[in-house]
């Protein structure tokens, strides 16, 4: 009997998954069609209302982790106006999307369920035009309309349930605990397939809103160049260890597929304006690099306005 259960980790995961499916499969009749992706989805453990609740609960934590909201109403309103136009052309136009610029020099963007979209001022500074910034927001909207967090949550809970059943069946708490850790990962990132799907949905929203769909591929190229520069400055062999790439797949394949999707839309290259001048006007004066609130150097003096101290070096 003991020898029968001496399985490899992969076999244990497969057994646990099958057990979880066996438990929840009677409810599969509740599948619905996602209007954004056209796919059948089964997410009984996270309804759209629950998604809104999760987003509201996690929002303060995001602000705390990323330095809060960037205190420049003009830029915040500008980003929100772009996001509002894009979301109005999504499959969830009535959802109350919320767009926030985070006071962080880190280059990143992400979404929480329920319509919470975030971009850092570091990412805004990396964009070369309004169309490129719009491509980032459209991608994150795609994660929301695709209900990617709900999918990951249901998969994680199903795996955890399988782990609990398997652990009870073989009397092994370790197996149960290891698999149960999956439920803690659903907010940490999306699968590669979900990232590509968000790219496709984002290009759809760019086209509907009147933006240049080729802007996404150009922004991805800027990201790759930025990552390469970071890697060079830090002595790394490649740029895939940056903050953005920790939550997003590598850009080369994404950029190629983004170009293909843009071509498939029927929009020719450079047939739509990138709105670069308007973009530069709107972000004029935005802080670049570390926030002055965390301390700044002027001449030979370092000052920290929040802690109210300063010192001068010879």
Coordinates of C-alpha atoms in Angstrom, one line a residue:
X1 CA 0.0 0.0 0.0
X2 CA 2.8 2.4 0.8
X3 CA 4.6 1.6 -2.4
X4 CA 1.5 2.4 -4.4
X5 CA 1.5 6.1 -3.1
X6 CA 5.2 6.6 -3.7
X7 CA 4.7 9.0 -6.6
X8 CA 6.8 11.8 -8.2
X9 CA 5.7 15.4 -7.5
X10 CA 4.3 15.7 -11.0
X11 CA 2.2 12.6 -10.5
X12 CA 0.9 13.9 -7.2
X13 CA -0.1 17.2 -8.7
X14 CA -1.9 15.4 -11.5
X15 CA -3.8 13.1 -9.1
X16 CA -4.7 16.1 -7.0
X17 CA -6.0 18.0 -10.0
X18 CA -8.1 15.1 -11.1
X19 CA -9.5 14.7 -7.7
X20 CA -10.4 18.4 -7.6
X21 CA -12.1 18.2 -11.0
X22 CA -14.1 15.2 -9.8
X23 CA -15.4 17.2 -6.9
X24 CA -16.4 20.3 -8.7
X25 CA -17.3 18.9 -12.1
X26 CA -21.0 18.5 -11.2
X27 CA -21.3 22.2 -11.3
X28 CA -19.8 22.7 -14.7
X29 CA -23.3 23.2 -16.1
X30 CA -23.0 26.7 -14.8
X31 CA -20.5 27.7 -17.5
X32 CA -21.0 31.0 -19.2
X33 CA -19.5 32.7 -22.3
X34 CA -17.1 35.5 -21.7
X35 CA -18.2 38.4 -24.1
X36 CA -14.6 39.6 -24.4
X37 CA -12.8 36.3 -25.2
X38 CA -15.8 34.3 -26.6
X39 CA -14.6 31.4 -24.5
X40 CA -16.7 29.2 -22.1
X41 CA -15.6 30.0 -18.6
X42 CA -16.4 28.3 -15.3
X43 CA -15.6 30.6 -12.3
X44 CA -18.1 29.7 -9.6
X45 CA -15.8 30.7 -6.8
X46 CA -15.3 34.3 -7.9
X47 CA -18.3 36.1 -9.2
X48 CA -18.0 39.6 -10.8
X49 CA -19.3 41.1 -7.5
X50 CA -16.6 39.2 -5.6
X51 CA -14.0 40.5 -8.1
X52 CA -15.0 44.1 -7.2
X53 CA -14.7 43.3 -3.5
X54 CA -11.2 41.8 -4.0
X55 CA -10.1 44.8 -5.9
X56 CA -11.4 47.2 -3.2
X57 CA -9.7 45.2 -0.5
X58 CA -6.3 45.0 -2.3
X59 CA -6.3 48.7 -3.5
X60 CA -5.0 50.2 -0.2
X61 CA -2.3 47.6 -0.1
X62 CA -1.1 48.5 -3.6
X63 CA -0.9 52.2 -2.7
X64 CA 1.1 51.4 0.4
X65 CA 3.5 49.1 -1.5
X66 CA 4.1 51.5 -4.4
X67 CA 4.5 54.8 -2.6
X68 CA 0.8 56.0 -2.9
X69 CA -0.9 58.0 -5.6
X70 CA 1.4 60.3 -7.5
X71 CA 0.4 63.7 -6.3
X72 CA -0.1 65.5 -9.6
X73 CA -3.8 65.8 -10.4
X74 CA -3.2 66.9 -14.0
X75 CA -1.3 63.7 -14.9
X76 CA -3.8 61.5 -12.9
X77 CA -6.7 63.0 -14.7
X78 CA -5.0 62.6 -18.1
X79 CA -4.3 58.9 -17.6
X80 CA -7.9 58.4 -16.3
X81 CA -9.3 60.1 -19.4
X82 CA -7.4 57.8 -21.7
X83 CA -8.4 54.8 -19.7
X84 CA -12.0 55.9 -19.6
X85 CA -12.2 56.1 -23.4
X86 CA -10.6 52.7 -23.8
X87 CA -12.9 51.0 -21.1
X88 CA -15.9 52.6 -22.8
X89 CA -15.0 50.6 -25.9
X90 CA -14.5 47.3 -24.0
X91 CA -17.1 44.6 -23.3
X92 CA -17.6 46.0 -19.8
X93 CA -18.4 49.7 -20.5
X94 CA -20.6 49.9 -17.4
X95 CA -17.9 48.7 -15.0
X96 CA -16.6 51.5 -12.8
X97 CA -12.9 51.3 -13.9
X98 CA -10.4 53.1 -11.7
X99 CA -7.1 54.3 -13.1
X100 CA -4.2 55.2 -10.7
X101 CA -0.8 56.6 -11.3
X102 CA 1.5 55.3 -8.6
X103 CA 4.4 57.4 -7.2
X104 CA 7.1 54.9 -8.1
X105 CA 10.1 55.1 -10.5
X106 CA 9.8 51.4 -11.1
X107 CA 8.5 50.6 -14.6
X108 CA 5.4 48.5 -14.1
X109 CA 1.7 48.3 -14.8
X110 CA -0.9 45.8 -13.5
X111 CA -4.6 45.3 -12.8
X112 CA -6.7 44.1 -10.0
X113 CA -10.1 42.4 -10.5
X114 CA -13.1 44.7 -10.5
X115 CA -11.5 47.4 -12.7
X116 CA -8.5 48.7 -10.7
X117 CA -5.8 49.6 -13.2
X118 CA -2.3 50.9 -12.1
X119 CA 0.6 52.4 -14.0
X120 CA 3.7 53.8 -12.3
X121 CA 5.1 57.2 -13.2
X122 CA 8.3 55.3 -14.2
X123 CA 6.2 53.5 -16.9
X124 CA 4.5 56.7 -18.0
X125 CA 8.0 58.3 -18.5
X126 CA 9.1 55.4 -20.6
X127 CA 6.2 55.8 -23.1
X128 CA 6.9 57.9 -26.2
X129 CA 3.4 59.0 -27.0
X130 CA -0.2 58.9 -25.8
X131 CA -0.9 55.9 -28.1
X132 CA 1.9 53.9 -26.4
X133 CA 0.5 54.8 -22.9
X134 CA -2.9 53.9 -24.1
X135 CA -1.6 50.5 -25.3
X136 CA -0.5 49.7 -21.7
X137 CA -3.9 50.7 -20.2
X138 CA -5.7 48.7 -22.9
X139 CA -3.6 45.6 -22.1
X140 CA -4.5 45.9 -18.4
X141 CA -8.2 46.4 -19.2
X142 CA -7.9 43.2 -21.2
X143 CA -7.0 41.4 -18.0
X144 CA -10.2 42.7 -16.4
X145 CA -12.5 41.9 -19.2
X146 CA -10.9 38.5 -19.7
X147 CA -11.6 37.8 -16.0
X148 CA -8.1 36.4 -15.7
X149 CA -7.9 36.8 -11.9
X150 CA -11.1 34.8 -11.5
X151 CA -9.8 32.1 -13.7
X152 CA -6.5 31.8 -11.7
X153 CA -8.4 31.9 -8.4
X154 CA -10.7 29.0 -9.4
X155 CA -7.7 27.0 -10.7
X156 CA -5.8 27.7 -7.4
X157 CA -8.7 26.7 -5.2
X158 CA -9.4 23.6 -7.3
X159 CA -5.7 22.6 -6.9
X160 CA -5.8 23.3 -3.2
X161 CA -9.0 21.2 -2.8
X162 CA -7.3 18.4 -4.6
X163 CA -4.3 18.7 -2.3
X164 CA -6.6 18.5 0.7
X165 CA -8.3 15.4 -0.6
X166 CA -5.0 13.8 -1.6
X167 CA -3.4 14.7 1.8
X168 CA -6.3 13.1 3.6
X169 CA -6.3 10.1 1.4
X170 CA -2.6 9.3 1.9
X171 CA -2.4 10.8 5.4
X172 CA 0.3 13.2 4.2
X173 CA -0.1 16.8 5.4
X174 CA 3.0 17.9 3.4
X175 CA 1.3 17.1 0.1
X176 CA -1.8 19.0 1.2
X177 CA 0.2 22.0 2.4
X178 CA 2.4 22.3 -0.8
X179 CA -0.6 22.2 -3.1
X180 CA -2.6 24.6 -0.9
X181 CA 0.0 27.3 -1.4
X182 CA -1.4 27.7 -4.9
X183 CA -4.3 29.7 -3.5
X184 CA -2.0 32.4 -2.4
X185 CA -0.6 33.0 -5.8
X186 CA -3.6 34.1 -7.8
X187 CA -2.9 37.8 -7.3
X188 CA 0.8 37.6 -8.1
X189 CA 0.7 37.3 -11.8
X190 CA -1.0 35.9 -14.9
X191 CA -0.2 32.9 -17.0
X192 CA 1.7 33.5 -20.3
X193 CA -1.4 32.6 -22.2
X194 CA -3.4 35.3 -20.3
X195 CA -0.8 37.9 -21.0
X196 CA -1.0 37.2 -24.8
X197 CA -4.8 37.3 -24.6
X198 CA -4.6 40.6 -22.9
X199 CA -2.4 41.9 -25.7
X200 CA -5.0 40.8 -28.3
X201 CA -7.8 42.4 -26.3
X202 CA -5.8 45.6 -25.8
X203 CA -5.2 46.0 -29.5
X204 CA -9.0 45.5 -30.1
X205 CA -9.7 48.4 -27.7
X206 CA -7.0 50.6 -29.2
X207 CA -8.6 50.2 -32.7
X208 CA -12.1 50.8 -31.4
X209 CA -11.0 54.0 -29.6
X210 CA -9.1 55.4 -32.6
X211 CA -5.5 54.8 -31.4
X212 CA -2.7 53.4 -33.5
X213 CA -2.7 49.6 -32.8
X214 CA 1.0 49.4 -33.7
X215 CA 1.9 51.5 -30.7
X216 CA 1.8 48.4 -28.4
X217 CA 4.6 46.7 -30.3
X218 CA 6.7 49.9 -30.2
X219 CA 6.2 50.2 -26.5
X220 CA 7.2 46.6 -26.0
X221 CA 10.4 47.4 -27.9
X222 CA 11.0 50.3 -25.6
X223 CA 10.6 48.0 -22.6
X224 CA 13.1 45.6 -24.1
X225 CA 15.6 48.4 -24.6
X226 CA 15.1 49.7 -21.1
X227 CA 15.6 46.2 -19.6
X228 CA 18.8 45.8 -21.6
X229 CA 20.1 49.1 -20.3
X230 CA 19.2 48.1 -16.7
X231 CA 21.0 44.8 -17.2
X232 CA 24.1 46.5 -18.6
X233 CA 24.3 49.0 -15.7
X234 CA 23.8 46.3 -13.1
X235 CA 26.2 43.8 -14.8
X236 CA 23.5 41.3 -15.6
X237 CA 23.5 39.1 -18.7
X238 CA 20.0 40.1 -19.7
X239 CA 17.1 42.3 -18.7
X240 CA 14.6 39.7 -17.8
X241 CA 15.1 40.3 -14.0
X242 CA 13.5 43.8 -14.1
X243 CA 10.3 44.5 -12.1
X244 CA 8.1 44.5 -15.2
X245 CA 9.4 41.2 -16.5
X246 CA 8.8 39.5 -13.2
X247 CA 5.1 39.8 -13.9
X248 CA 5.1 39.8 -17.7
X249 CA 6.5 37.4 -20.3
X250 CA 9.4 38.3 -22.5
X251 CA 8.7 40.9 -25.1
X252 CA 10.2 39.6 -28.4
X253 CA 7.4 37.2 -29.1
X254 CA 4.8 39.5 -27.7
X255 CA 5.9 42.3 -30.0
X256 CA 5.7 40.1 -33.1
X257 CA 2.3 38.9 -32.2
X258 CA 1.2 42.5 -31.4
X259 CA 2.3 43.5 -34.9
X260 CA 0.4 40.6 -36.4
X261 CA -2.8 41.6 -34.5
X262 CA -2.4 45.2 -35.6
X263 CA -2.2 44.1 -39.2
X264 CA -5.2 41.9 -38.8
X265 CA -7.2 44.9 -37.7
X266 CA -6.9 46.3 -41.2
X267 CA -5.3 49.5 -39.9
X268 CA -2.2 50.5 -41.9
X269 CA 1.1 51.6 -40.3
X270 CA 1.2 55.3 -39.4
X271 CA -2.4 55.9 -40.6
X272 CA -3.3 57.1 -37.1
X273 CA -1.6 59.8 -35.1
X274 CA 0.4 58.8 -32.0
X275 CA -0.4 62.1 -30.2
X276 CA 3.2 62.6 -29.0
X277 CA 3.0 66.4 -28.6
X278 CA -0.1 66.2 -26.5
X279 CA 1.4 63.5 -24.4
X280 CA 4.6 65.5 -23.7
X281 CA 2.5 68.5 -22.8
X282 CA 0.4 66.6 -20.3
X283 CA 3.3 65.0 -18.5
X284 CA 5.5 68.1 -18.5
X285 CA 7.0 68.5 -15.0
X286 CA 6.5 64.9 -13.9
X287 CA 9.1 63.7 -11.5
X288 CA 11.6 61.3 -13.0
X289 CA 13.5 58.9 -10.8
X290 CA 13.2 58.7 -7.1
X291 CA 10.5 60.7 -5.3
X292 CA 11.8 63.9 -3.7
X293 CA 9.6 63.0 -0.7
X294 CA 12.0 60.2 0.0
X295 CA 15.0 62.6 0.0
X296 CA 16.9 64.6 -2.6
X297 CA 20.4 66.0 -3.2
X298 CA 20.9 69.7 -4.0
X299 CA 24.6 70.6 -4.4
X300 CA 26.4 69.1 -1.4
X301 CA 23.3 68.8 0.8
X302 CA 20.9 65.9 1.2
X303 CA 17.5 66.8 2.5
X304 CA 14.6 64.6 3.6
X305 CA 11.4 66.7 3.7
X306 CA 9.2 64.1 5.4
X307 CA 11.6 63.3 8.2
X308 CA 12.6 67.0 8.3
X309 CA 16.4 66.6 8.4
X310 CA 19.3 67.5 6.2
X311 CA 23.1 67.3 6.2
X312 CA 25.9 68.7 4.1
X313 CA 29.0 66.8 3.1
X314 CA 32.3 68.5 2.3

